Amino acid sequence: MIYLKLFWSFVQIGLFTIGGGYAAIPLIQNQVVNINEWMSLAEFTDLVTIAELTPGPIAINAATFVGTRMAGPFGSIVATIGCVLPSCVIVSILALLYKKYSSLNIVQGVLGGLRPAVVGMISSAWLSILALALLNGTTALFGLKTFNPYAACIFAASLFILKKFKISPIIIMLCSGLVGLVVYSI
Amino acid sequence: MNKSFKFHLKLFAQTFQISAFTFGGGFVIISLMKKQLVEKLGWLDEKEMLDFTALAQSSPGAVAVNASLLVGYRLAGITGAATALLGTILPPLLIITGISYAYDAFQSNIYIQNSLKGMQAAVAAVIADVVINLGGKIVKEKSVLNILVMIASFVCVAFLKVNIILVILVCGIIGLISTLIKGKKGGEK
C-alpha cells in the first residue's frame, strides 16, 4: 500500500528532523533513496535543487515531490500530512505550555537567555544567504572572483528601501525578481 | 483572542503570502513573520516572536510549520493554528505539484532562474533589516551577558558549525542560572 508507506516514511522524517532546513536532507535521502528506492540519487539531488529554488520548507517540498511522483496528487497530500503530523502534536503541546507557564519567573529566565541567542542564529543564517546571493555561495570571503555586483546593488537598494519606507518585504522581493529577470537576461 | 471568521481569513491570507515567499531556511520565514505580523500588523510583540523562534527551532519538524502553528495558536487558538498551518503548507504543495509535472521545463528555463537570482539578493536584504533591528535592540539593553550570548551564538553557528539545538540548550541554561542568581540577590535584600 503505497499511501501508507509514503505516510509512514514522512512521519519519521517530520519526527526526527530537529532544527529544520538542511538537517532534513540526510533523513529524507535515507527514506526516499536508500530504504524505499523511490528515487535515484541523481533525482534526489535535483529534488534538493528544486527545493532550494522554490518557497517552502525542504521537507514539505520533498513530501510533495515524492508523493506526486509515486502516487499522484493524493500521494502528495498524504505524504505532506505525514510530514507535518509530528509537528502538530508536539508544537500544540508546547503552545499550551507556553500559554500557561510563560509568565513564570524561571521560564522567563530561560527564554531571556534564548532571545539574544536567536538573534545570533538569525544573523548566522543571514550571513550564509548573503554569501549565496553575492558570492555564489563560496565561503572564502576574500576570494572575490565570484562576486556579483548586480546582486550587491539589488541587496543594497532593497535594504535601503526597507529601512526608509514601510514597504512589505514581499513587494520588495517581487520587484527584485523583476530586476533580476531584466538585468540577468540582457 | 480574536476568533471571528474574518480574522481567520486574514490569518490565512498572511501565512499564505509569507510562505509563498519563504525562499531558504526557517529563519527566512521568521524574518518575514517579524516584518509582517509584528511590525506591520502588530498582532504579536517582538518578545513572543523570539520565544516562538526558539521553540520552533527546538521542536521536531520544519521550522516554518512549527512557527506558524505557534503563531496561529497564540492568535486564535486551535482553529488559528489549523488556519496558519494550512496557509503555510498550501503554497509549497501547489508549487511543487506543478513543478513535478513540468520538471524539465522549469529546470532549464533561464528566465525563471534569473528572477529567482534577483529575489535571493532581496531575501538577504530582508533578513539584514531584521538582524539590524533585533541586534540593535539587544545592544541598547546594555546587558553585557545578553550581548555576549548573542555574539557567541552567532560565532558558534556561523563559523564553528555548532549544532543549533546545543546552542539553544546552553543559552537556556545560562538564562536560567542568571535568573536564579538575580532571584537570590533579591531575596537577601
mmCIF file of C-alpha atoms in Angstrom:
data_model
loop_
_atom_site.group_PDB
_atom_site.id
_atom_site.type_symbol
_atom_site.label_atom_id
_atom_site.label_comp_id
_atom_site.label_asym_id
_atom_site.label_seq_id
_atom_site.Cartn_x
_atom_site.Cartn_y
_atom_site.Cartn_z
ATOM 1 C CA MET A 1 0.000 0.000 0.000
ATOM 2 C CA ILE A 2 1.930 2.976 -1.331
ATOM 3 C CA TYR A 3 -0.115 5.622 0.536
ATOM 4 C CA LEU A 4 0.586 4.074 3.926
ATOM 5 C CA LYS A 5 4.272 3.709 3.079
ATOM 6 C CA LEU A 6 4.526 7.338 1.959
ATOM 7 C CA PHE A 7 2.674 8.480 5.059
ATOM 8 C CA TRP A 8 4.829 6.498 7.463
ATOM 9 C CA SER A 9 8.141 7.466 5.811
ATOM 10 C CA PHE A 10 7.342 11.164 6.063
ATOM 11 C CA VAL A 11 6.046 10.865 9.631
ATOM 12 C CA GLN A 12 9.533 9.614 10.504
ATOM 13 C CA ILE A 13 11.172 12.450 8.576
ATOM 14 C CA GLY A 14 8.942 15.013 10.327
ATOM 15 C CA LEU A 15 9.612 13.467 13.726
ATOM 16 C CA PHE A 16 13.374 13.186 13.546
ATOM 17 C CA THR A 17 14.286 16.466 11.857
ATOM 18 C CA ILE A 18 15.187 18.928 14.564
ATOM 19 C CA GLY A 19 16.380 22.397 13.666
ATOM 20 C CA GLY A 20 14.853 22.237 10.206
ATOM 21 C CA GLY A 21 16.358 23.092 6.858
ATOM 22 C CA TYR A 22 19.469 21.230 5.854
ATOM 23 C CA ALA A 23 19.254 18.879 8.819
ATOM 24 C CA ALA A 24 16.372 17.223 6.971
ATOM 25 C CA ILE A 25 18.302 16.342 3.800
ATOM 26 C CA PRO A 26 20.177 13.224 5.007
ATOM 27 C CA LEU A 27 16.988 11.908 6.649
ATOM 28 C CA ILE A 28 14.924 12.379 3.511
ATOM 29 C CA GLN A 29 17.662 10.776 1.436
ATOM 30 C CA ASN A 30 17.753 7.785 3.741
ATOM 31 C CA GLN A 31 13.977 7.212 3.481
ATOM 32 C CA VAL A 32 13.462 8.061 -0.172
ATOM 33 C CA VAL A 33 16.650 6.785 -1.835
ATOM 34 C CA ASN A 34 18.079 4.102 0.457
ATOM 35 C CA ILE A 35 15.165 2.434 2.223
ATOM 36 C CA ASN A 36 12.282 2.728 -0.223
ATOM 37 C CA GLU A 37 14.175 3.275 -3.500
ATOM 38 C CA TRP A 38 11.548 5.730 -4.741
ATOM 39 C CA MET A 39 14.246 7.837 -6.412
ATOM 40 C CA SER A 40 17.783 7.544 -7.691
ATOM 41 C CA LEU A 41 20.490 9.643 -6.069
ATOM 42 C CA ALA A 42 20.652 11.884 -9.164
ATOM 43 C CA GLU A 43 16.900 12.532 -8.986
ATOM 44 C CA PHE A 44 17.264 13.257 -5.305
ATOM 45 C CA THR A 45 19.971 15.858 -5.992
ATOM 46 C CA ASP A 46 17.599 17.518 -8.464
ATOM 47 C CA LEU A 47 14.921 17.498 -5.783
ATOM 48 C CA VAL A 48 17.235 19.338 -3.380
ATOM 49 C CA THR A 49 17.964 21.954 -6.058
ATOM 50 C CA ILE A 50 14.250 22.456 -6.745
ATOM 51 C CA ALA A 51 13.560 22.726 -3.039
ATOM 52 C CA GLU A 52 16.177 25.457 -2.776
ATOM 53 C CA LEU A 53 14.727 27.362 -5.723
ATOM 54 C CA THR A 54 11.121 27.228 -4.569
ATOM 55 C CA PRO A 55 9.461 28.571 -1.453
ATOM 56 C CA GLY A 56 8.597 26.383 1.487
ATOM 57 C CA PRO A 57 10.369 24.039 3.888
ATOM 58 C CA ILE A 58 12.503 21.399 2.198
ATOM 59 C CA ALA A 59 10.739 18.509 3.961
ATOM 60 C CA ILE A 60 7.348 19.672 2.648
ATOM 61 C CA ASN A 61 8.793 20.168 -0.833
ATOM 62 C CA ALA A 62 10.253 16.660 -0.762
ATOM 63 C CA ALA A 63 6.990 15.163 0.519
ATOM 64 C CA THR A 64 5.033 16.835 -2.274
ATOM 65 C CA PHE A 65 7.538 15.933 -4.986
ATOM 66 C CA VAL A 66 7.982 12.300 -3.981
ATOM 67 C CA GLY A 67 4.262 11.882 -3.236
ATOM 68 C CA THR A 68 3.219 13.238 -6.637
ATOM 69 C CA ARG A 69 5.736 11.087 -8.492
ATOM 70 C CA MET A 70 4.793 7.910 -6.664
ATOM 71 C CA ALA A 71 1.029 8.265 -6.336
ATOM 72 C CA GLY A 72 -0.253 11.475 -7.945
ATOM 73 C CA PRO A 73 -1.840 14.467 -6.165
ATOM 74 C CA PHE A 74 -3.397 12.284 -3.477
ATOM 75 C CA GLY A 75 0.017 10.804 -2.738
ATOM 76 C CA SER A 76 1.465 14.289 -2.293
ATOM 77 C CA ILE A 77 -1.273 15.213 0.174
ATOM 78 C CA VAL A 78 -0.800 12.014 2.174
ATOM 79 C CA ALA A 79 2.990 12.497 2.341
ATOM 80 C CA THR A 80 2.636 16.159 3.345
ATOM 81 C CA ILE A 81 0.143 15.345 6.114
ATOM 82 C CA GLY A 82 2.545 12.686 7.385
ATOM 83 C CA CYS A 83 5.359 15.200 7.367
ATOM 84 C CA VAL A 84 3.544 17.828 9.474
ATOM 85 C CA LEU A 85 1.743 15.468 11.847
ATOM 86 C CA PRO A 86 4.568 15.150 14.433
ATOM 87 C CA SER A 87 4.924 18.957 14.468
ATOM 88 C CA CYS A 88 1.206 19.398 15.033
ATOM 89 C CA VAL A 89 1.163 17.129 18.061
ATOM 90 C CA ILE A 90 4.378 18.320 19.710
ATOM 91 C CA VAL A 91 4.054 22.016 18.937
ATOM 92 C CA SER A 92 0.416 22.109 20.125
ATOM 93 C CA ILE A 93 1.572 20.812 23.485
ATOM 94 C CA LEU A 94 4.367 23.412 23.553
ATOM 95 C CA ALA A 95 1.934 26.187 22.643
ATOM 96 C CA LEU A 96 -0.302 25.191 25.546
ATOM 97 C CA LEU A 97 2.645 25.051 27.951
ATOM 98 C CA TYR A 98 3.873 28.443 26.733
ATOM 99 C CA LYS A 99 0.465 29.988 27.312
ATOM 100 C CA LYS A 100 0.266 28.525 30.822
ATOM 101 C CA TYR A 101 3.795 28.991 32.073
ATOM 102 C CA SER A 102 5.486 31.742 30.058
ATOM 103 C CA SER A 103 4.928 34.288 32.824
ATOM 104 C CA LEU A 104 6.713 32.161 35.442
ATOM 105 C CA ASN A 105 9.977 33.661 36.638
ATOM 106 C CA ILE A 106 12.099 30.624 35.817
ATOM 107 C CA VAL A 107 10.606 30.203 32.339
ATOM 108 C CA GLN A 108 11.149 33.921 31.725
ATOM 109 C CA GLY A 109 14.780 33.400 32.697
ATOM 110 C CA VAL A 110 15.282 30.579 30.220
ATOM 111 C CA LEU A 111 13.509 32.491 27.447
ATOM 112 C CA GLY A 112 15.517 35.598 28.317
ATOM 113 C CA GLY A 113 18.706 33.660 27.667
ATOM 114 C CA LEU A 114 17.323 32.305 24.410
ATOM 115 C CA ARG A 115 16.284 35.628 22.854
ATOM 116 C CA PRO A 116 19.789 37.019 22.231
ATOM 117 C CA ALA A 117 20.855 33.541 21.057
ATOM 118 C CA VAL A 118 18.045 33.508 18.498
ATOM 119 C CA VAL A 119 19.193 36.904 17.205
ATOM 120 C CA GLY A 120 22.714 35.471 16.853
ATOM 121 C CA MET A 121 21.377 32.457 14.957
ATOM 122 C CA ILE A 122 19.308 34.613 12.603
ATOM 123 C CA SER A 123 22.486 36.625 11.915
ATOM 124 C CA SER A 124 24.295 33.424 11.055
ATOM 125 C CA ALA A 125 21.535 32.347 8.636
ATOM 126 C CA TRP A 126 21.714 35.817 7.103
ATOM 127 C CA LEU A 127 25.458 35.522 6.530
ATOM 128 C CA SER A 128 25.124 32.283 4.575
ATOM 129 C CA ILE A 129 22.257 33.645 2.455
ATOM 130 C CA LEU A 130 24.239 36.813 1.772
ATOM 131 C CA ALA A 131 27.234 34.727 0.675
ATOM 132 C CA LEU A 132 24.982 32.663 -1.574
ATOM 133 C CA ALA A 133 23.429 35.729 -3.183
ATOM 134 C CA LEU A 134 26.503 37.921 -3.554
ATOM 135 C CA LEU A 135 29.358 35.429 -3.855
ATOM 136 C CA ASN A 136 27.550 32.449 -5.347
ATOM 137 C CA GLY A 137 27.837 30.510 -2.139
ATOM 138 C CA THR A 138 31.589 30.463 -1.769
ATOM 139 C CA THR A 139 32.644 30.611 1.855
ATOM 140 C CA ALA A 140 36.064 32.083 1.034
ATOM 141 C CA LEU A 141 35.060 35.646 1.778
ATOM 142 C CA PHE A 142 38.281 37.060 0.377
ATOM 143 C CA GLY A 143 38.196 35.108 -2.872
ATOM 144 C CA LEU A 144 36.045 37.700 -4.573
ATOM 145 C CA LYS A 145 36.229 36.141 -8.026
ATOM 146 C CA THR A 146 32.602 35.108 -7.871
ATOM 147 C CA PHE A 147 31.412 38.492 -6.583
ATOM 148 C CA ASN A 148 28.173 39.511 -8.271
ATOM 149 C CA PRO A 149 27.879 43.334 -8.473
ATOM 150 C CA TYR A 150 24.234 43.241 -9.653
ATOM 151 C CA ALA A 151 23.220 41.177 -6.647
ATOM 152 C CA ALA A 152 25.118 43.601 -4.399
ATOM 153 C CA CYS A 153 23.183 46.529 -5.916
ATOM 154 C CA ILE A 154 19.827 44.753 -5.509
ATOM 155 C CA PHE A 155 20.779 43.905 -1.921
ATOM 156 C CA ALA A 156 21.810 47.479 -1.070
ATOM 157 C CA ALA A 157 18.777 49.059 -2.762
ATOM 158 C CA SER A 158 16.342 46.628 -1.096
ATOM 159 C CA LEU A 159 17.849 47.216 2.322
ATOM 160 C CA PHE A 160 17.719 50.988 1.831
ATOM 161 C CA ILE A 161 14.044 50.892 0.789
ATOM 162 C CA LEU A 162 13.160 48.551 3.669
ATOM 163 C CA LYS A 163 14.807 50.866 6.202
ATOM 164 C CA LYS A 164 13.472 54.079 4.695
ATOM 165 C CA PHE A 165 9.892 53.171 3.883
ATOM 166 C CA LYS A 166 7.380 50.813 5.469
ATOM 167 C CA ILE A 167 7.012 48.598 2.434
ATOM 168 C CA SER A 168 6.006 44.954 2.592
ATOM 169 C CA PRO A 169 9.062 42.695 2.121
ATOM 170 C CA ILE A 170 7.018 40.664 -0.356
ATOM 171 C CA ILE A 171 6.734 43.658 -2.685
ATOM 172 C CA ILE A 172 10.499 44.189 -2.406
ATOM 173 C CA MET A 173 11.089 40.552 -3.350
ATOM 174 C CA LEU A 174 8.734 40.715 -6.318
ATOM 175 C CA CYS A 175 10.431 43.876 -7.611
ATOM 176 C CA SER A 176 13.876 42.327 -7.138
ATOM 177 C CA GLY A 177 12.706 39.268 -9.072
ATOM 178 C CA LEU A 178 11.709 41.589 -11.929
ATOM 179 C CA VAL A 179 15.029 43.440 -11.754
ATOM 180 C CA GLY A 180 16.868 40.100 -11.819
ATOM 181 C CA LEU A 181 14.812 38.969 -14.799
ATOM 182 C CA VAL A 182 15.737 42.116 -16.741
ATOM 183 C CA VAL A 183 19.375 42.509 -15.646
ATOM 184 C CA TYR A 184 20.483 38.889 -15.921
ATOM 185 C CA SER A 185 18.574 38.170 -19.109
ATOM 186 C CA ILE A 186 20.125 41.016 -21.134
ATOM 187 C CA MET B 1 -8.235 36.216 21.441
ATOM 188 C CA ASN B 2 -9.823 37.017 18.134
ATOM 189 C CA LYS B 3 -11.855 34.109 16.807
ATOM 190 C CA SER B 4 -14.021 35.707 14.150
ATOM 191 C CA PHE B 5 -14.201 34.074 10.738
ATOM 192 C CA LYS B 6 -12.936 37.271 9.157
ATOM 193 C CA PHE B 7 -9.797 37.191 11.294
ATOM 194 C CA HIS B 8 -9.153 33.585 10.281
ATOM 195 C CA LEU B 9 -9.382 34.595 6.646
ATOM 196 C CA LYS B 10 -6.869 37.365 7.270
ATOM 197 C CA LEU B 11 -4.566 34.964 9.113
ATOM 198 C CA PHE B 12 -4.795 32.522 6.224
ATOM 199 C CA ALA B 13 -4.012 35.255 3.680
ATOM 200 C CA GLN B 14 -0.996 36.425 5.690
ATOM 201 C CA THR B 15 0.519 32.986 6.269
ATOM 202 C CA PHE B 16 -0.127 32.007 2.646
ATOM 203 C CA GLN B 17 1.665 35.129 1.380
ATOM 204 C CA ILE B 18 4.560 34.714 3.772
ATOM 205 C CA SER B 19 5.020 31.041 2.957
ATOM 206 C CA ALA B 20 4.858 31.691 -0.788
ATOM 207 C CA PHE B 21 7.921 33.928 -0.435
ATOM 208 C CA THR B 22 9.957 31.870 2.005
ATOM 209 C CA PHE B 23 12.974 31.014 -0.099
ATOM 210 C CA GLY B 24 15.598 29.324 2.034
ATOM 211 C CA GLY B 25 15.542 28.031 5.555
ATOM 212 C CA GLY B 26 13.371 28.566 8.597
ATOM 213 C CA PHE B 27 14.952 31.874 9.574
ATOM 214 C CA VAL B 28 13.657 33.460 6.373
ATOM 215 C CA ILE B 29 10.053 32.788 7.381
ATOM 216 C CA ILE B 30 10.827 34.064 10.880
ATOM 217 C CA SER B 31 12.166 37.309 9.391
ATOM 218 C CA LEU B 32 9.111 37.712 7.163
ATOM 219 C CA MET B 33 6.762 36.981 10.076
ATOM 220 C CA LYS B 34 8.539 39.579 12.178
ATOM 221 C CA LYS B 35 8.212 42.216 9.456
ATOM 222 C CA GLN B 36 4.571 41.451 8.613
ATOM 223 C CA LEU B 37 2.929 40.175 11.796
ATOM 224 C CA VAL B 38 4.929 42.115 14.393
ATOM 225 C CA GLU B 39 5.942 45.373 12.724
ATOM 226 C CA LYS B 40 3.187 45.937 10.197
ATOM 227 C CA LEU B 41 0.086 44.363 11.742
ATOM 228 C CA GLY B 42 1.056 44.427 15.422
ATOM 229 C CA TRP B 43 -0.556 41.022 16.050
ATOM 230 C CA LEU B 44 2.337 39.849 18.213
ATOM 231 C CA ASP B 45 5.034 41.545 20.212
ATOM 232 C CA GLU B 46 8.670 41.073 19.429
ATOM 233 C CA LYS B 47 9.498 39.029 22.533
ATOM 234 C CA GLU B 48 6.806 36.499 21.687
ATOM 235 C CA MET B 49 8.169 36.166 18.161
ATOM 236 C CA LEU B 50 11.667 35.454 19.502
ATOM 237 C CA ASP B 51 10.279 32.931 22.012
ATOM 238 C CA PHE B 52 8.360 31.212 19.215
ATOM 239 C CA THR B 53 11.531 31.123 17.121
ATOM 240 C CA ALA B 54 13.414 29.308 19.870
ATOM 241 C CA LEU B 55 10.513 26.880 20.391
ATOM 242 C CA ALA B 56 10.107 26.266 16.643
ATOM 243 C CA GLN B 57 13.828 25.638 16.248
ATOM 244 C CA SER B 58 13.991 23.139 19.063
ATOM 245 C CA SER B 59 10.882 21.136 18.118
ATOM 246 C CA PRO B 60 10.925 18.378 15.510
ATOM 247 C CA GLY B 61 9.727 19.169 12.001
ATOM 248 C CA ALA B 62 10.056 22.101 9.638
ATOM 249 C CA VAL B 63 10.697 25.412 11.420
ATOM 250 C CA ALA B 64 8.204 27.236 9.192
ATOM 251 C CA VAL B 65 5.450 24.761 10.091
ATOM 252 C CA ASN B 66 6.246 24.916 13.805
ATOM 253 C CA ALA B 67 6.395 28.723 13.830
ATOM 254 C CA SER B 68 3.075 29.073 12.021
ATOM 255 C CA LEU B 69 1.412 26.624 14.420
ATOM 256 C CA LEU B 70 2.660 28.624 17.413
ATOM 257 C CA VAL B 71 1.651 31.966 15.928
ATOM 258 C CA GLY B 72 -1.769 30.664 14.860
ATOM 259 C CA TYR B 73 -2.448 29.152 18.269
ATOM 260 C CA ARG B 74 -1.440 32.347 20.042
ATOM 261 C CA LEU B 75 -3.697 34.475 17.830
ATOM 262 C CA ALA B 76 -6.840 32.340 17.616
ATOM 263 C CA GLY B 77 -6.445 29.039 19.469
ATOM 264 C CA ILE B 78 -6.702 25.614 17.840
ATOM 265 C CA THR B 79 -8.615 26.860 14.798
ATOM 266 C CA GLY B 80 -5.986 29.586 14.367
ATOM 267 C CA ALA B 81 -3.210 27.004 14.428
ATOM 268 C CA ALA B 82 -5.028 24.923 11.808
ATOM 269 C CA THR B 83 -5.598 28.011 9.643
ATOM 270 C CA ALA B 84 -1.972 29.110 9.841
ATOM 271 C CA LEU B 85 -0.777 25.563 9.111
ATOM 272 C CA LEU B 86 -2.960 25.355 6.017
ATOM 273 C CA GLY B 87 -1.757 28.758 4.821
ATOM 274 C CA THR B 88 1.855 27.694 5.292
ATOM 275 C CA ILE B 89 1.773 24.290 3.581
ATOM 276 C CA LEU B 90 -0.503 25.154 0.651
ATOM 277 C CA PRO B 91 1.961 27.296 -1.370
ATOM 278 C CA PRO B 92 4.780 24.701 -1.451
ATOM 279 C CA LEU B 93 2.212 21.928 -2.005
ATOM 280 C CA LEU B 94 0.723 23.688 -5.033
ATOM 281 C CA ILE B 95 4.018 24.925 -6.466
ATOM 282 C CA ILE B 96 5.881 21.627 -6.163
ATOM 283 C CA THR B 97 2.932 19.627 -7.509
ATOM 284 C CA GLY B 98 3.014 21.894 -10.563
ATOM 285 C CA ILE B 99 6.765 21.629 -10.923
ATOM 286 C CA SER B 100 6.880 17.866 -10.565
ATOM 287 C CA TYR B 101 4.710 17.649 -13.701
ATOM 288 C CA ALA B 102 6.781 20.223 -15.632
ATOM 289 C CA TYR B 103 10.129 19.484 -14.080
ATOM 290 C CA ASP B 104 12.376 19.692 -17.153
ATOM 291 C CA ALA B 105 10.851 22.907 -18.443
ATOM 292 C CA PHE B 106 11.268 24.534 -15.032
ATOM 293 C CA GLN B 107 14.862 23.430 -14.546
ATOM 294 C CA SER B 108 16.074 24.713 -17.902
ATOM 295 C CA ASN B 109 14.079 27.960 -18.024
ATOM 296 C CA ILE B 110 16.668 30.729 -17.869
ATOM 297 C CA TYR B 111 14.082 33.463 -17.123
ATOM 298 C CA ILE B 112 12.795 31.681 -14.045
ATOM 299 C CA GLN B 113 16.371 31.169 -12.851
ATOM 300 C CA ASN B 114 17.167 34.866 -13.370
ATOM 301 C CA SER B 115 14.134 36.095 -11.430
ATOM 302 C CA LEU B 116 14.956 33.719 -8.604
ATOM 303 C CA LYS B 117 18.520 35.011 -8.520
ATOM 304 C CA GLY B 118 17.212 38.571 -8.195
ATOM 305 C CA MET B 119 14.918 37.551 -5.338
ATOM 306 C CA GLN B 120 17.779 35.883 -3.498
ATOM 307 C CA ALA B 121 19.535 39.238 -3.014
ATOM 308 C CA ALA B 122 16.270 40.724 -1.715
ATOM 309 C CA VAL B 123 15.890 37.873 0.783
ATOM 310 C CA ALA B 124 19.352 38.733 2.089
ATOM 311 C CA ALA B 125 18.219 42.370 2.463
ATOM 312 C CA VAL B 126 15.015 41.462 4.336
ATOM 313 C CA ILE B 127 16.955 39.357 6.840
ATOM 314 C CA ALA B 128 19.640 42.055 7.154
ATOM 315 C CA ASP B 129 16.909 44.536 8.079
ATOM 316 C CA VAL B 130 15.553 42.192 10.768
ATOM 317 C CA VAL B 131 19.048 41.460 12.102
ATOM 318 C CA ILE B 132 19.916 45.174 12.375
ATOM 319 C CA ASN B 133 16.626 45.856 14.127
ATOM 320 C CA LEU B 134 16.810 42.982 16.640
ATOM 321 C CA GLY B 135 20.565 43.203 17.201
ATOM 322 C CA GLY B 136 20.310 46.963 17.793
ATOM 323 C CA LYS B 137 17.703 46.411 20.488
ATOM 324 C CA ILE B 138 19.862 43.828 22.292
ATOM 325 C CA VAL B 139 22.809 46.255 22.234
ATOM 326 C CA LYS B 140 20.626 49.107 23.553
ATOM 327 C CA GLU B 141 19.538 46.987 26.524
ATOM 328 C CA LYS B 142 23.165 47.280 27.655
ATOM 329 C CA SER B 143 23.172 43.892 29.319
ATOM 330 C CA VAL B 144 26.716 42.580 28.863
ATOM 331 C CA LEU B 145 25.541 38.980 29.272
ATOM 332 C CA ASN B 146 22.919 39.283 26.519
ATOM 333 C CA ILE B 147 25.354 40.912 24.096
ATOM 334 C CA LEU B 148 27.912 38.178 24.807
ATOM 335 C CA VAL B 149 25.312 35.448 24.316
ATOM 336 C CA MET B 150 24.265 36.997 21.000
ATOM 337 C CA ILE B 151 27.840 37.255 19.688
ATOM 338 C CA ALA B 152 28.850 33.824 20.995
ATOM 339 C CA SER B 153 25.856 32.059 19.439
ATOM 340 C CA PHE B 154 26.488 33.857 16.131
ATOM 341 C CA VAL B 155 30.138 32.736 16.078
ATOM 342 C CA CYS B 156 29.261 29.194 17.184
ATOM 343 C CA VAL B 157 26.627 28.669 14.491
ATOM 344 C CA ALA B 158 28.175 30.673 11.632
ATOM 345 C CA PHE B 159 31.833 29.701 11.910
ATOM 346 C CA LEU B 160 32.233 26.783 14.305
ATOM 347 C CA LYS B 161 29.175 24.951 12.881
ATOM 348 C CA VAL B 162 27.922 24.009 16.334
ATOM 349 C CA ASN B 163 24.551 22.237 16.348
ATOM 350 C CA ILE B 164 21.700 24.745 16.849
ATOM 351 C CA ILE B 165 19.974 22.534 19.419
ATOM 352 C CA LEU B 166 23.117 22.564 21.549
ATOM 353 C CA VAL B 167 23.326 26.369 21.358
ATOM 354 C CA ILE B 168 19.670 26.677 22.405
ATOM 355 C CA LEU B 169 20.196 24.269 25.293
ATOM 356 C CA VAL B 170 23.291 26.050 26.625
ATOM 357 C CA CYS B 171 21.801 29.547 26.279
ATOM 358 C CA GLY B 172 18.603 28.412 28.020
ATOM 359 C CA ILE B 173 20.695 27.140 30.930
ATOM 360 C CA ILE B 174 22.666 30.406 31.027
ATOM 361 C CA GLY B 175 19.382 32.335 31.178
ATOM 362 C CA LEU B 176 18.097 30.083 33.956
ATOM 363 C CA ILE B 177 21.263 30.427 36.069
ATOM 364 C CA SER B 178 21.403 34.207 35.702
ATOM 365 C CA THR B 179 17.752 34.459 36.792
ATOM 366 C CA LEU B 180 18.375 32.214 39.802
ATOM 367 C CA ILE B 181 21.377 34.326 40.843
ATOM 368 C CA LYS B 182 19.382 37.529 40.461
ATOM 369 C CA GLY B 183 16.494 35.977 42.406
ATOM 370 C CA LYS B 184 18.836 35.011 45.257
ATOM 371 C CA LYS B 185 20.293 38.501 45.444
ATOM 372 C CA GLY B 186 16.764 39.942 45.502
ATOM 373 C CA GLY B 187 15.798 37.534 48.291
ATOM 374 C CA GLU B 188 18.724 38.520 50.508
ATOM 375 C CA LYS B 189 17.847 42.189 50.474
#
